[in-house]
mmCIF file of C-alpha atoms in Angstrom:
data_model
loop_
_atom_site.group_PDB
_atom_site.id
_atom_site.type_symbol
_atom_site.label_atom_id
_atom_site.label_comp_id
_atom_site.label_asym_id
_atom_site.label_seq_id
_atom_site.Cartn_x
_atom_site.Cartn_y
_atom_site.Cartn_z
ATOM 1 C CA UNK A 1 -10.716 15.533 5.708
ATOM 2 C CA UNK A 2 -7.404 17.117 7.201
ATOM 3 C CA UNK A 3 -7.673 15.959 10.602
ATOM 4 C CA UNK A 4 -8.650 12.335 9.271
ATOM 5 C CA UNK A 5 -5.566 12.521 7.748
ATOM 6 C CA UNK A 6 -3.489 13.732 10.747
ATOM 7 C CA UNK A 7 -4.215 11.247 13.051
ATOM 8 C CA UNK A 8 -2.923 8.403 10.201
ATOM 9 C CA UNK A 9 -0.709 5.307 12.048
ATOM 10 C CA UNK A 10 2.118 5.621 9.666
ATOM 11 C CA UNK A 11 4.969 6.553 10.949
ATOM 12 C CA UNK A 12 7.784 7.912 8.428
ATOM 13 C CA UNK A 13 7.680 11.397 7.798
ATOM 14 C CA UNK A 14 4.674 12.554 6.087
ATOM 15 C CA UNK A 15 3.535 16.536 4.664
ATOM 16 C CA UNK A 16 0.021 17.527 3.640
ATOM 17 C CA UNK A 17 -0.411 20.546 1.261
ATOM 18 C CA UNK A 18 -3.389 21.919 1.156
ATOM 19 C CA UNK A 19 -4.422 23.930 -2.587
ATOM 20 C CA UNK A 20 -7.049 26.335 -1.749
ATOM 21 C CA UNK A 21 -7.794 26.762 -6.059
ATOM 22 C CA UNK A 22 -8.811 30.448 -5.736
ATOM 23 C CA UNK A 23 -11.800 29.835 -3.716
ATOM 24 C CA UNK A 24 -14.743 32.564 -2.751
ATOM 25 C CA UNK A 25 -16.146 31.260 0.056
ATOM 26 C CA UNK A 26 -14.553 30.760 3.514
ATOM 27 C CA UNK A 27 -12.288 28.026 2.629
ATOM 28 C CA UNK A 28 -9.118 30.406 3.076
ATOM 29 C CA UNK A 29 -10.348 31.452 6.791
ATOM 30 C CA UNK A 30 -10.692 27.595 7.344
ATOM 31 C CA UNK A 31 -7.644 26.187 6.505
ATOM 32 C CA UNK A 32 -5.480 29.085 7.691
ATOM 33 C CA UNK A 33 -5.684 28.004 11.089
ATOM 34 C CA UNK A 34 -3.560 24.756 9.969
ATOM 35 C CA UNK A 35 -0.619 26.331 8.784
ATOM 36 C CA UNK A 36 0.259 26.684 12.334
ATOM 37 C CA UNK A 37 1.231 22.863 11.868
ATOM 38 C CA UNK A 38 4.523 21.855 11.110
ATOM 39 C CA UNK A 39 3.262 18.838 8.612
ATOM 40 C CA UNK A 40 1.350 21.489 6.554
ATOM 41 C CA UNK A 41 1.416 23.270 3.785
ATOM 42 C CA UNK A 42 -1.322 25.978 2.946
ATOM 43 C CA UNK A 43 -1.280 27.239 -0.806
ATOM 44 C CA UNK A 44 -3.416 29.882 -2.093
ATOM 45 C CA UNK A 45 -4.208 30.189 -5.781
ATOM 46 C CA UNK A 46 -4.852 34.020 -6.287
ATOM 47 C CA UNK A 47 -8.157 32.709 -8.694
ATOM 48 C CA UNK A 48 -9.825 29.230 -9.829
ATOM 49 C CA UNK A 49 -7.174 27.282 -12.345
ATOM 50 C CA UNK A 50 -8.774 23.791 -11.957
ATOM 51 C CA UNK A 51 -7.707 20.972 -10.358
ATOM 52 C CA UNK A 52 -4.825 20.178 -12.903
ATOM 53 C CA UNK A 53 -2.956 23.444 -12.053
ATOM 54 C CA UNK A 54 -4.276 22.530 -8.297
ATOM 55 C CA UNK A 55 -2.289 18.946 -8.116
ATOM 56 C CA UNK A 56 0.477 20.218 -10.209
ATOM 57 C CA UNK A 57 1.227 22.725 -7.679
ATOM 58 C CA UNK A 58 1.289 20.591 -4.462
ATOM 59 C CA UNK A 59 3.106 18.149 -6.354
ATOM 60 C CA UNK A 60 5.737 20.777 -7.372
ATOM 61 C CA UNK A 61 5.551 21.987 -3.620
ATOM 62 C CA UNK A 62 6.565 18.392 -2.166
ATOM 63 C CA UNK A 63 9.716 15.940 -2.352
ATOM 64 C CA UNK A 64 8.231 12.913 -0.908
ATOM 65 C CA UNK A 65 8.770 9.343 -3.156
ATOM 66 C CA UNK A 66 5.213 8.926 -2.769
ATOM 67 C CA UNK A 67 2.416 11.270 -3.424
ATOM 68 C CA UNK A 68 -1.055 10.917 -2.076
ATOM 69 C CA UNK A 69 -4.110 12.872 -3.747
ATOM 70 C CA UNK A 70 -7.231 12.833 -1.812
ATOM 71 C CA UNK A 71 -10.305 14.963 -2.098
ATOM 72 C CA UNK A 72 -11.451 17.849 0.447
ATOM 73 C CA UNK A 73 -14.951 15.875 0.599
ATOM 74 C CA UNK A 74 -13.402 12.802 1.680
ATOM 75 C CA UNK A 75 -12.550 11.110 5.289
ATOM 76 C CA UNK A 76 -9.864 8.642 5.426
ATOM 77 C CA UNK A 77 -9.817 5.707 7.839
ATOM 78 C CA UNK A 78 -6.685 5.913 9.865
ATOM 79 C CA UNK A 79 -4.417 3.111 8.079
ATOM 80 C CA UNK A 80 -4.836 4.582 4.512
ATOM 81 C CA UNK A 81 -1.460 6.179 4.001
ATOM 82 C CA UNK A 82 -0.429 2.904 5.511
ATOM 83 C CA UNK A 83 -2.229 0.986 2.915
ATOM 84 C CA UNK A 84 -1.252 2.571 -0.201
ATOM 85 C CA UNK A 85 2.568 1.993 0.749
ATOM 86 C CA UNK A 86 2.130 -1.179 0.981
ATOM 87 C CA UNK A 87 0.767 -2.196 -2.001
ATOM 88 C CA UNK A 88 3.099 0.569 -3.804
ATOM 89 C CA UNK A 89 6.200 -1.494 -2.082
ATOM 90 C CA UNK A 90 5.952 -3.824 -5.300
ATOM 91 C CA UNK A 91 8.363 -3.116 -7.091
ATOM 92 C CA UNK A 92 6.370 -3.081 -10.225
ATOM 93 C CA UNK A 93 3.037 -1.164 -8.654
ATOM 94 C CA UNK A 94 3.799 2.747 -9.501
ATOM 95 C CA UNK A 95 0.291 3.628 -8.311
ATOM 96 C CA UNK A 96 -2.973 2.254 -6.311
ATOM 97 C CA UNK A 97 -6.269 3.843 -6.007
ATOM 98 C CA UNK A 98 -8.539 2.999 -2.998
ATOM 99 C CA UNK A 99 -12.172 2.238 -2.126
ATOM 100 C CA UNK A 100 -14.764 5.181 -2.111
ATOM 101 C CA UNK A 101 -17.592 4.095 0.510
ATOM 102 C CA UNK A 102 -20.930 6.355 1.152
ATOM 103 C CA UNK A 103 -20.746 7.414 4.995
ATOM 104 C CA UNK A 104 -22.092 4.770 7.461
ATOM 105 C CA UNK A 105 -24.299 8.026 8.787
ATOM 106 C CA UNK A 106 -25.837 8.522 5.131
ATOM 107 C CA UNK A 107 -28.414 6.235 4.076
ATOM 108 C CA UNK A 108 -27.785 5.318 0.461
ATOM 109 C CA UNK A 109 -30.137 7.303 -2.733
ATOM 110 C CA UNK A 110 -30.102 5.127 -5.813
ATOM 111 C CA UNK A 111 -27.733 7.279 -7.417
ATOM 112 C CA UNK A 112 -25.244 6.561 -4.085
ATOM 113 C CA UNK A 113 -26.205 2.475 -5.335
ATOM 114 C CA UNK A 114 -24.900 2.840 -8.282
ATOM 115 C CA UNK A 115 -21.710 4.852 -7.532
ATOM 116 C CA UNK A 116 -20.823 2.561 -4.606
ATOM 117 C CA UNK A 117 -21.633 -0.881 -6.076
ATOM 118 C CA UNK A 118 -19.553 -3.745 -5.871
ATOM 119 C CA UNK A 119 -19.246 -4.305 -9.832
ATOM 120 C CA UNK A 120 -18.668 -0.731 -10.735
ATOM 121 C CA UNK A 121 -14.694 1.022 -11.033
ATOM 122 C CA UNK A 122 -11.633 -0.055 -9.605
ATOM 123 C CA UNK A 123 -13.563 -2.497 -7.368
ATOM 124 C CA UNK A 124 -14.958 -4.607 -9.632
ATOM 125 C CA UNK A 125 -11.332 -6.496 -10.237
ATOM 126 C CA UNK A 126 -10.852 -7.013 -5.923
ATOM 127 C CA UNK A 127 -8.198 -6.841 -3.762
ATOM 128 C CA UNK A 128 -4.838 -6.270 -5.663
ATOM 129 C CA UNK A 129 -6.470 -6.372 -8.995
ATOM 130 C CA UNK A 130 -4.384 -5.178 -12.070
ATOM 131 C CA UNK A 131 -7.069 -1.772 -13.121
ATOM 132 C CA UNK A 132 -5.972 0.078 -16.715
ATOM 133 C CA UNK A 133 -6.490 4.043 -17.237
ATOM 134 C CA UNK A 134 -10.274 3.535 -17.263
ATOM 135 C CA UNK A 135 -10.610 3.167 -13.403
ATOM 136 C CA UNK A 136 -7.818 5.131 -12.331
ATOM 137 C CA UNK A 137 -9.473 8.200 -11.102
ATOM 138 C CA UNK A 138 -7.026 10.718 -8.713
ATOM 139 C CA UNK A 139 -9.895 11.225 -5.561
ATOM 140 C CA UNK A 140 -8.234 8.660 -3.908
ATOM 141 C CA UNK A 141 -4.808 7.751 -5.142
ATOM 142 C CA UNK A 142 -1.130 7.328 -5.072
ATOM 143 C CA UNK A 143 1.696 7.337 -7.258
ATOM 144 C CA UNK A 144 5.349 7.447 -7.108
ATOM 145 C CA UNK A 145 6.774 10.510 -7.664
ATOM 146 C CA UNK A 146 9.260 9.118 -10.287
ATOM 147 C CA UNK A 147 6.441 8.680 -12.714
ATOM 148 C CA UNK A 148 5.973 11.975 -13.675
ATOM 149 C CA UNK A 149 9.844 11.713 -14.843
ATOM 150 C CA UNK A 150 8.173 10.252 -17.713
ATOM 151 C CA UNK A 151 4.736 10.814 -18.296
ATOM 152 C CA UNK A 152 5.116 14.794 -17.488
ATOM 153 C CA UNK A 153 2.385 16.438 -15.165
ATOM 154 C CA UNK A 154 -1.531 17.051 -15.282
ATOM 155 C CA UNK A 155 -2.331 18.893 -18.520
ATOM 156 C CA UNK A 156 -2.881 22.494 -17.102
ATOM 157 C CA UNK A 157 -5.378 23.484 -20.274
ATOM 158 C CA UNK A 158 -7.634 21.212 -18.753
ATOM 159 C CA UNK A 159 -9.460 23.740 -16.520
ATOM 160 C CA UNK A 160 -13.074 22.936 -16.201
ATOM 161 C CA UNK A 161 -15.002 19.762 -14.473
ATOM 162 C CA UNK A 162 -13.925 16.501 -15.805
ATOM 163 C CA UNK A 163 -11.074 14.508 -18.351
ATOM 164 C CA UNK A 164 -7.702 15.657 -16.191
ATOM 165 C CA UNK A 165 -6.814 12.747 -14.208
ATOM 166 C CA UNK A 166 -8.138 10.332 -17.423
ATOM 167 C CA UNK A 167 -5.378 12.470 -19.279
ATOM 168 C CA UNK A 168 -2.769 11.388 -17.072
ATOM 169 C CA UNK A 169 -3.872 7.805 -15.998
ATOM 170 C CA UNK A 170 -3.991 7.362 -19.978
ATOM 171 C CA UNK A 171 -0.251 8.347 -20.102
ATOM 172 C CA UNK A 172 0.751 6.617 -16.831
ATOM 173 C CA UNK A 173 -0.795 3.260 -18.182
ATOM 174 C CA UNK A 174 1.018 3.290 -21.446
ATOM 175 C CA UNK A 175 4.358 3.872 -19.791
ATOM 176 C CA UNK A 176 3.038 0.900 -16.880
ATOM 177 C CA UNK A 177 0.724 -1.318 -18.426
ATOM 178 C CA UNK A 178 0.783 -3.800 -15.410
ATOM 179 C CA UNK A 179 1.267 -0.999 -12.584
ATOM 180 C CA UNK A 180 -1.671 0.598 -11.709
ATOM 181 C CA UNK A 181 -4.232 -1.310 -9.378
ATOM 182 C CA UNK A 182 -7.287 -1.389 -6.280
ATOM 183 C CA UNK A 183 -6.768 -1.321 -2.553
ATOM 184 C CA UNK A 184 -10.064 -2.551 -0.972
ATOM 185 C CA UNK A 185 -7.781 -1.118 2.386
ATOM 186 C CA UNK A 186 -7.143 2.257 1.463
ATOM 187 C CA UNK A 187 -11.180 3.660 2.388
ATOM 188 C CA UNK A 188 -12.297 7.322 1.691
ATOM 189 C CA UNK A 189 -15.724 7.855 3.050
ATOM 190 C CA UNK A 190 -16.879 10.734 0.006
ATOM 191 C CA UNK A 191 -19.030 13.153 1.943
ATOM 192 C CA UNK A 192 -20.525 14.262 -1.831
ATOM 193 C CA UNK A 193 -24.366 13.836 -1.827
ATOM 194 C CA UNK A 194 -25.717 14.114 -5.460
ATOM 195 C CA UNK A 195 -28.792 14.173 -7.112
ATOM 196 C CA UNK A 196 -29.199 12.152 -10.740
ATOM 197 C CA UNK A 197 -29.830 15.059 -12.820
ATOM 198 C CA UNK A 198 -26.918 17.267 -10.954
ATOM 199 C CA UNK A 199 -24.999 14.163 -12.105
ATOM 200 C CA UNK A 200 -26.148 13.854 -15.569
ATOM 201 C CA UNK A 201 -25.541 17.650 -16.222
ATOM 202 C CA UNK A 202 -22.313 17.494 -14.997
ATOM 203 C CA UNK A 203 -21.256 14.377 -17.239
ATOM 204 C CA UNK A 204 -23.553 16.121 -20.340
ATOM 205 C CA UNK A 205 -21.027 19.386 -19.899
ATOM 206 C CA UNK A 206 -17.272 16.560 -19.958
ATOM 207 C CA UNK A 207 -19.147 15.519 -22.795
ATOM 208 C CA UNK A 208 -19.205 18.400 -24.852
ATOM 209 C CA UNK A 209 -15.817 19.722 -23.481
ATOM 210 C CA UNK A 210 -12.762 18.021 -22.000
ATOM 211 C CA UNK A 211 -14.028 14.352 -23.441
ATOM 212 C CA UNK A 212 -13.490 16.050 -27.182
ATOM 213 C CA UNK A 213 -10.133 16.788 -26.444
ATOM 214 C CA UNK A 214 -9.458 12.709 -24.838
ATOM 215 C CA UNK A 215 -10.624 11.734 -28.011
ATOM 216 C CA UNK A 216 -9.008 13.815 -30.221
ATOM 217 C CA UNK A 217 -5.561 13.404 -28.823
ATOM 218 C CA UNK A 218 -5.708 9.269 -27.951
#
């Protein structure tokens, strides 16, 4: 994931901070080794705060006009910084989610047709395509920095799986109904094999947790 995005062909000035979110397996002796770069940030939560506290803190950490999220079990082709500043140099997009594709080395499960079908998410409305709070998920994003001027930052009392960047593309779609939408350009290959019932449990435990809050609160 971090070398896919080092070897991007934009050209401006660009910093990567990396949020090691109080991890217990070797993930600190792996990214340690890129601090060494000048583009790089390495931060280490001292224990697991969830990914709200996570984001916060390397958007805190940066002053770019733009900020990129992008999951650690993604691989970026090398024009996707490229490709989100595009589309975000309309002056009324404030933020652009890309395409998630299955690995060309994976051969697809029916669980990977489903995620990565044509009709399903952000892709369903093409190339461009206006997308509202339901399909703008933060594994593949961007967003102006200004934005969180007025919507505020990721709800830190979110903490477990699930519901955090639905919180916030809620908020960011009420302040910019028409400003949110799909990059076909912007590709993340999501390295993230799952099972259906590993899937199922997952969504069964938003269901009973962090979705009761959404619905209480919108």
């Amino acid at each position: 994931c971090i070398n896919s995005v080092l070897k991007q062909t934009y050209k401006n000035k660009v910093k990567i901070y990396l949020v090691n979110d109080g991890s217990t397996d070797n993930t600190a002796n792996i990214l340690e080794p890129f601090a060494k770069n000048t583009k790089i940030t390495v931060m280490h939560h001292a224990q697991n705060r969830g990914l709200s506290t996570a984001r916060n803190s390397g958007i805190n950490a940066g002053k770019g006009e733009v900020i990129c999220f992008l999951d650690s079990d993604m691989v970026v082709k090398q024009n996707w910084i490229e490709s989100h500043i595009i589309v975000l140099s309309d002056k009324g997009i404030v933020g652009v989610i890309g395409d998630i594709k299955l690995p060309e080395t994976e051969e697809a499960n029916p669980l990977d047709k489903y995620f990565y079908d044509k009709r399903r998410g952000a892709r369903s409305v093409g190339d461009g395509g206006k997308v509202d709070f339901t399909y703008f998920l933060l594994n593949n994003t961007s967003v102006k920095r200004s934005v969180f001027e007025i919507i505020d930052f990721f709800d830190e009392n979110i903490t477990s799986y699930g519901g955090e960047d639905t919180d916030l593309a809620i908020r960011l779609w009420e302040a910019y109904p028409n400003g949110l939408c799909f990059s076909s350009k912007a590709v993340s290959e999501h390295y993230h094999k799952r099972e259906l019932y590993e899937f199922c449990q997952s969504m069964y435990q938003y269901g009973k947790t962090n979705f009761q809050i959404l619905l209480k609160r919108y």
